[in-house]
PDB file of C-alpha atoms and ligand atoms in Angstrom:
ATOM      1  CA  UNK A   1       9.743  -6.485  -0.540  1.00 71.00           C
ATOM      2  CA  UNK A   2       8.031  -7.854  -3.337  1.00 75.00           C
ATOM      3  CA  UNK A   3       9.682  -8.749  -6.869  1.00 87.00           C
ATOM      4  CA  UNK A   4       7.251  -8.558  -8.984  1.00 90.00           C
ATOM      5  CA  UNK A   5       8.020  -6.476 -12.129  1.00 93.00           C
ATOM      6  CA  UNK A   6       7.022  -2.715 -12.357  1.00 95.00           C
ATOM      7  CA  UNK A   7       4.452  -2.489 -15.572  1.00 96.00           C
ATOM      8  CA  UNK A   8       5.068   0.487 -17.555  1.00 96.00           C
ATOM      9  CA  UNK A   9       2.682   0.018 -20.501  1.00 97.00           C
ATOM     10  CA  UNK A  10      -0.608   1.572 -19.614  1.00 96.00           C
ATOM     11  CA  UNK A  11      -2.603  -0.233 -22.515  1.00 96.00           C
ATOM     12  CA  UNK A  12      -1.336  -3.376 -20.270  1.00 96.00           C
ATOM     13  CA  UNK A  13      -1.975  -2.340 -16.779  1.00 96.00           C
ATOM     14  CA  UNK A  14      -5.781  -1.524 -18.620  1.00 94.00           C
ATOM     15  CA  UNK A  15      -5.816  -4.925 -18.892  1.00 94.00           C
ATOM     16  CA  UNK A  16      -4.720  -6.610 -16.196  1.00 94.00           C
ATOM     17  CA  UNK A  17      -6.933  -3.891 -13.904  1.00 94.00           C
ATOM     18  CA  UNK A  18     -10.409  -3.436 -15.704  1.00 90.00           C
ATOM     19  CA  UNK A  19     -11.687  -0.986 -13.203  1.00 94.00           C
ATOM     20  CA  UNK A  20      -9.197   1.300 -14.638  1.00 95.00           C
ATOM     21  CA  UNK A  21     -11.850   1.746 -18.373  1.00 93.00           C
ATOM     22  CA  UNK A  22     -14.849   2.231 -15.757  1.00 96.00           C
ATOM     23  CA  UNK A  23     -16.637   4.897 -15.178  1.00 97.00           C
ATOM     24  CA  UNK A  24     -16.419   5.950 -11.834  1.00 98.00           C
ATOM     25  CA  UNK A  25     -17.812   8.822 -10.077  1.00 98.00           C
ATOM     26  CA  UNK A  26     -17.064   8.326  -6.201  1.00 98.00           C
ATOM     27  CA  UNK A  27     -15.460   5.897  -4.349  1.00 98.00           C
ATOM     28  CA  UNK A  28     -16.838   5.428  -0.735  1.00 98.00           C
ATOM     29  CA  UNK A  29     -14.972   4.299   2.171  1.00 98.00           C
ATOM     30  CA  UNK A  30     -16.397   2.250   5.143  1.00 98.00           C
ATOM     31  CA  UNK A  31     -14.047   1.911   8.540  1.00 98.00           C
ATOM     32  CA  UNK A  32     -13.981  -1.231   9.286  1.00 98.00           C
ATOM     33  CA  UNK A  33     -11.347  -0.423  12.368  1.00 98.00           C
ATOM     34  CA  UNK A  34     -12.125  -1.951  15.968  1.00 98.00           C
ATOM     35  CA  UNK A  35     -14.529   0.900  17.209  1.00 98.00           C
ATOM     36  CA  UNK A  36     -16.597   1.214  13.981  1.00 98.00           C
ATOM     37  CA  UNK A  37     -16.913  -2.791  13.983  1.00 98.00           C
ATOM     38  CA  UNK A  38     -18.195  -2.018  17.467  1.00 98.00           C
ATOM     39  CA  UNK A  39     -20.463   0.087  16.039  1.00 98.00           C
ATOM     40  CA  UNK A  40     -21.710  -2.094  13.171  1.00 98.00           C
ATOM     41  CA  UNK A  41     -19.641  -1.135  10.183  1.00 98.00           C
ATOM     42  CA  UNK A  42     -20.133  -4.782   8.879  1.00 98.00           C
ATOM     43  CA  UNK A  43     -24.087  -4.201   8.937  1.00 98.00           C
ATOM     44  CA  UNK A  44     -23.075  -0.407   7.114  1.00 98.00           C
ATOM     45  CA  UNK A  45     -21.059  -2.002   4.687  1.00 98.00           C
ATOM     46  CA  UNK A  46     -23.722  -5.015   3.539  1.00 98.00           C
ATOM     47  CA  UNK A  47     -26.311  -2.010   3.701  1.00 98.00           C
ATOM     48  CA  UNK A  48     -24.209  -0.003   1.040  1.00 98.00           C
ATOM     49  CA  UNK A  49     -23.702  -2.967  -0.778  1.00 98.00           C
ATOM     50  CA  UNK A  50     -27.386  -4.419  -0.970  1.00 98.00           C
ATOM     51  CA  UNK A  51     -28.085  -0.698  -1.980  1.00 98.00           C
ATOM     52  CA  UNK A  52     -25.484   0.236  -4.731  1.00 98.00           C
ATOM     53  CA  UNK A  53     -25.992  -3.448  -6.234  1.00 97.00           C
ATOM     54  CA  UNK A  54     -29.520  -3.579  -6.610  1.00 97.00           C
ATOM     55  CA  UNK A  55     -29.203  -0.144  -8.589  1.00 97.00           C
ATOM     56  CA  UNK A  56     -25.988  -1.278 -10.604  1.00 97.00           C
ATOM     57  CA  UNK A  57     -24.156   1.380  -9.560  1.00 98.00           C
ATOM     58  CA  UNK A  58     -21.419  -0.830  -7.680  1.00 98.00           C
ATOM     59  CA  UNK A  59     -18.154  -1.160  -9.849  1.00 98.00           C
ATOM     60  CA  UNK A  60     -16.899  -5.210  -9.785  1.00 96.00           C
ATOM     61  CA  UNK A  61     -16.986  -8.203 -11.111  1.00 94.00           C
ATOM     62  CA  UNK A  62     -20.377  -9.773 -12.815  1.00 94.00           C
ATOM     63  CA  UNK A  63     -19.995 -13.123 -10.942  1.00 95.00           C
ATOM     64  CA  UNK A  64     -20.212 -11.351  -8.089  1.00 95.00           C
ATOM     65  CA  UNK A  65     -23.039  -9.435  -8.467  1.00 93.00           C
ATOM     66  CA  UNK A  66     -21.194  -5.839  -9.712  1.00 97.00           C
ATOM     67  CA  UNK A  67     -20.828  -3.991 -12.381  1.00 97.00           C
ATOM     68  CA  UNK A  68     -18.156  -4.084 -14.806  1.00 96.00           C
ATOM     69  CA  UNK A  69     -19.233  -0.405 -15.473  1.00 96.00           C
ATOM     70  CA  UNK A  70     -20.597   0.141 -12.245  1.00 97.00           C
ATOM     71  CA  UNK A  71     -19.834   4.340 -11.384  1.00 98.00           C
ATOM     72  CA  UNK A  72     -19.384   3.951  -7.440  1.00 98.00           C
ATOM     73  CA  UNK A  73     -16.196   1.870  -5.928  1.00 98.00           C
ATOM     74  CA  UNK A  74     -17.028   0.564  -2.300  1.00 98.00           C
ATOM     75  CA  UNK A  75     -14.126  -0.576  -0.339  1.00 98.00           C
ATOM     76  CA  UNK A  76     -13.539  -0.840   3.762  1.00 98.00           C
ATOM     77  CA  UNK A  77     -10.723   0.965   5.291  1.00 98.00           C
ATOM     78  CA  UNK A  78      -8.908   1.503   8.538  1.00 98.00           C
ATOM     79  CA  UNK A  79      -9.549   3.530  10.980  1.00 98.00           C
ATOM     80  CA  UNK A  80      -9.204   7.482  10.823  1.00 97.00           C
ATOM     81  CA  UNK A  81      -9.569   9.086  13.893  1.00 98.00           C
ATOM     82  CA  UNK A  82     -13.218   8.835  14.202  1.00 98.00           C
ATOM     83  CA  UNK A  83     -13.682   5.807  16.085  1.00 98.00           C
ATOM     84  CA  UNK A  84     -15.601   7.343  18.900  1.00 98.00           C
ATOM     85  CA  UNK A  85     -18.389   8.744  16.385  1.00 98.00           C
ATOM     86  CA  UNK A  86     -17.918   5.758  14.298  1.00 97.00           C
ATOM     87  CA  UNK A  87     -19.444   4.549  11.600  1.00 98.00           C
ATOM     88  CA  UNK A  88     -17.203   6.314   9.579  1.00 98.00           C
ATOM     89  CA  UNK A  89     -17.850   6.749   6.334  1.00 98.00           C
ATOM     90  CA  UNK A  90     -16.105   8.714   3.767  1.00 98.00           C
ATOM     91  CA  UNK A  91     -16.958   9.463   0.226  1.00 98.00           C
ATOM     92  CA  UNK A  92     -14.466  11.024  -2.460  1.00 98.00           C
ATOM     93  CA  UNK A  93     -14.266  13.119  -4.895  1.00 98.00           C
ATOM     94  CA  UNK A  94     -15.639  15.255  -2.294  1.00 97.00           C
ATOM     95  CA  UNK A  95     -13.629  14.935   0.871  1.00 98.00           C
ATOM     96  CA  UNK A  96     -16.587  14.273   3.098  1.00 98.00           C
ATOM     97  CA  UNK A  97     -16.845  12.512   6.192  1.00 98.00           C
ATOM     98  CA  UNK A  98     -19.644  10.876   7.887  1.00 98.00           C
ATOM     99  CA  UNK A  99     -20.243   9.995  11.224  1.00 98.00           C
ATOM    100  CA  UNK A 100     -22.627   8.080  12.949  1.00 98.00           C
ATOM    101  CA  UNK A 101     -23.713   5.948  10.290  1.00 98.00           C
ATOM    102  CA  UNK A 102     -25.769   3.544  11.682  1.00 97.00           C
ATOM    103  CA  UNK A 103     -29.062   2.269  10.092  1.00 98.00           C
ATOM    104  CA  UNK A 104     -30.046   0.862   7.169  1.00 98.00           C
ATOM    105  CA  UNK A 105     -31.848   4.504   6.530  1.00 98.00           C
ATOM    106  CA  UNK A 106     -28.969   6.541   6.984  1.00 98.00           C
ATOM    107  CA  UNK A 107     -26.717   4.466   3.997  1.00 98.00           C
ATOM    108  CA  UNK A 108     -29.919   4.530   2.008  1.00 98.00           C
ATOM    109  CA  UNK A 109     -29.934   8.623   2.830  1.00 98.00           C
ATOM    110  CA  UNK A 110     -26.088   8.852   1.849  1.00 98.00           C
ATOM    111  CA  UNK A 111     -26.515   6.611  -1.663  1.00 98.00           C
ATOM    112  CA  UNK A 112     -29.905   8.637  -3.102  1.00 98.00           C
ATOM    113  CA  UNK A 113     -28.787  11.851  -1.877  1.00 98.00           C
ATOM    114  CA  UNK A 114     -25.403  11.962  -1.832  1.00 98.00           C
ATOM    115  CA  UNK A 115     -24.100   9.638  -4.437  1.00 98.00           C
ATOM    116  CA  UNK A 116     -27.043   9.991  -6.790  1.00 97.00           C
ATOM    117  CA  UNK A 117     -28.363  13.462  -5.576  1.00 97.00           C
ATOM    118  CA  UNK A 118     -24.683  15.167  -5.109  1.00 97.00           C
ATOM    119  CA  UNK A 119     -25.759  16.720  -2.208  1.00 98.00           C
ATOM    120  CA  UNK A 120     -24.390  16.274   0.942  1.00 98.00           C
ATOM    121  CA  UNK A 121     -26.483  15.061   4.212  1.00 98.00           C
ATOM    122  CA  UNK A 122     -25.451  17.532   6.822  1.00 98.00           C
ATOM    123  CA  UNK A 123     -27.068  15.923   9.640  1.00 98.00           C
ATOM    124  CA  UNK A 124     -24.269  13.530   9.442  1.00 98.00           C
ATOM    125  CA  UNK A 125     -20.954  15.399   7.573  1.00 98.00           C
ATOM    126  CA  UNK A 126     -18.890  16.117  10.438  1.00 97.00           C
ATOM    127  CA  UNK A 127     -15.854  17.557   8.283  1.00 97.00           C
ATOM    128  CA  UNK A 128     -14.489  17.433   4.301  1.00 95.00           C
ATOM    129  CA  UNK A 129     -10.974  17.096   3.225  1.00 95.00           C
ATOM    130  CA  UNK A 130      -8.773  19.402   2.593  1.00 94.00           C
ATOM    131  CA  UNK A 131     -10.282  20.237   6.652  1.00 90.00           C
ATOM    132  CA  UNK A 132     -10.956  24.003   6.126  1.00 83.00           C
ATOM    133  CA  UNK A 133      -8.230  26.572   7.583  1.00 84.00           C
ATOM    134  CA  UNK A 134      -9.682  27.876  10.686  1.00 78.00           C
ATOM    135  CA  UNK A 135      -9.714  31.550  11.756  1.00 63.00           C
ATOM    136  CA  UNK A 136      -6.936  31.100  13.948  1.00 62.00           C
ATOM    137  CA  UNK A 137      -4.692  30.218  11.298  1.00 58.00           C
ATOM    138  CA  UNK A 138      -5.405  33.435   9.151  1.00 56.00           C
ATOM    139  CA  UNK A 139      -3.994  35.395  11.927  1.00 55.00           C
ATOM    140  CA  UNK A 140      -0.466  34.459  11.621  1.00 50.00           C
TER     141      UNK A 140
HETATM  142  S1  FES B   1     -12.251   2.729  14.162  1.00 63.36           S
HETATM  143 FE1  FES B   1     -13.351   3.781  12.604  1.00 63.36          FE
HETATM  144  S2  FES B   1     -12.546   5.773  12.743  1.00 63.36           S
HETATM  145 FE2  FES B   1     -11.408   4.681  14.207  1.00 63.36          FE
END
């Protein structure tokens, strides 16, 4: 377990975490577990990179090649349980998940209408969190 010191002063943790004063709208999650790699989520993840860079939309760093005040945060993740349907790709505040994301033209789909647009692609949303209660469980 790890010693370091637990930060209480928020104007602090501000500083040390930058991200924290920018404006973010979504943050979007690429799998990056065994299947999805299988399935090219390294390719997925340069495509939403190229994508949310060249329109300064991708929160980071300057040096390398964000924006400080970028609104979108792209980060890989584990897998979730969609690895045969992979690439999965999940974007938040909205709960939805992707599937099948596999070209170049489906991230460039998902950034202009879904992270620009608001919309969401349905030829591709295969669910959105909180999962929505089923018939069956209304019976009870
Ligand atoms: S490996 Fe991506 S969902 Fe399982």
């Amino acid at each position: 377990v790890g010693k370091a010191e637990f930060i209480e002063d928020k104007e602090r943790l501000r500083r040390l975490a930058p991200l924290l004063d920018a404006p973010v709208k979504r943050h979007v999650f690429v799998c990056n577990g065994k299947s999805c790699a299988a399935f090219g989520s390294a390719e997925v993840k340069a495509a939403f990179a190229a994508e949310l860079e060249q329109r300064n939309l991708r929160q980071g760093k300057e040096s390398k090649g964000r924006n400080p005040r970028g609104e979108i945060v792209l980060t890989d993740c584990g897998s979730i349980g969609l690895c045969t349907i992979g690439v999965a790709v999940m974007v938040y505040p909205e709960g939805t998940w992707y599937a099948q994301v596999r070209t170049a033209e489906d991230v460039k789909e998902i950034v202009e209408t879904h992270l620009i647009g608001g919309e969401t692609i349905e030829r591709l949303a295969v669910t959105q969190i909180p999962i929505p209660e089923t018939a069956e469980t209304e019976l009870e």
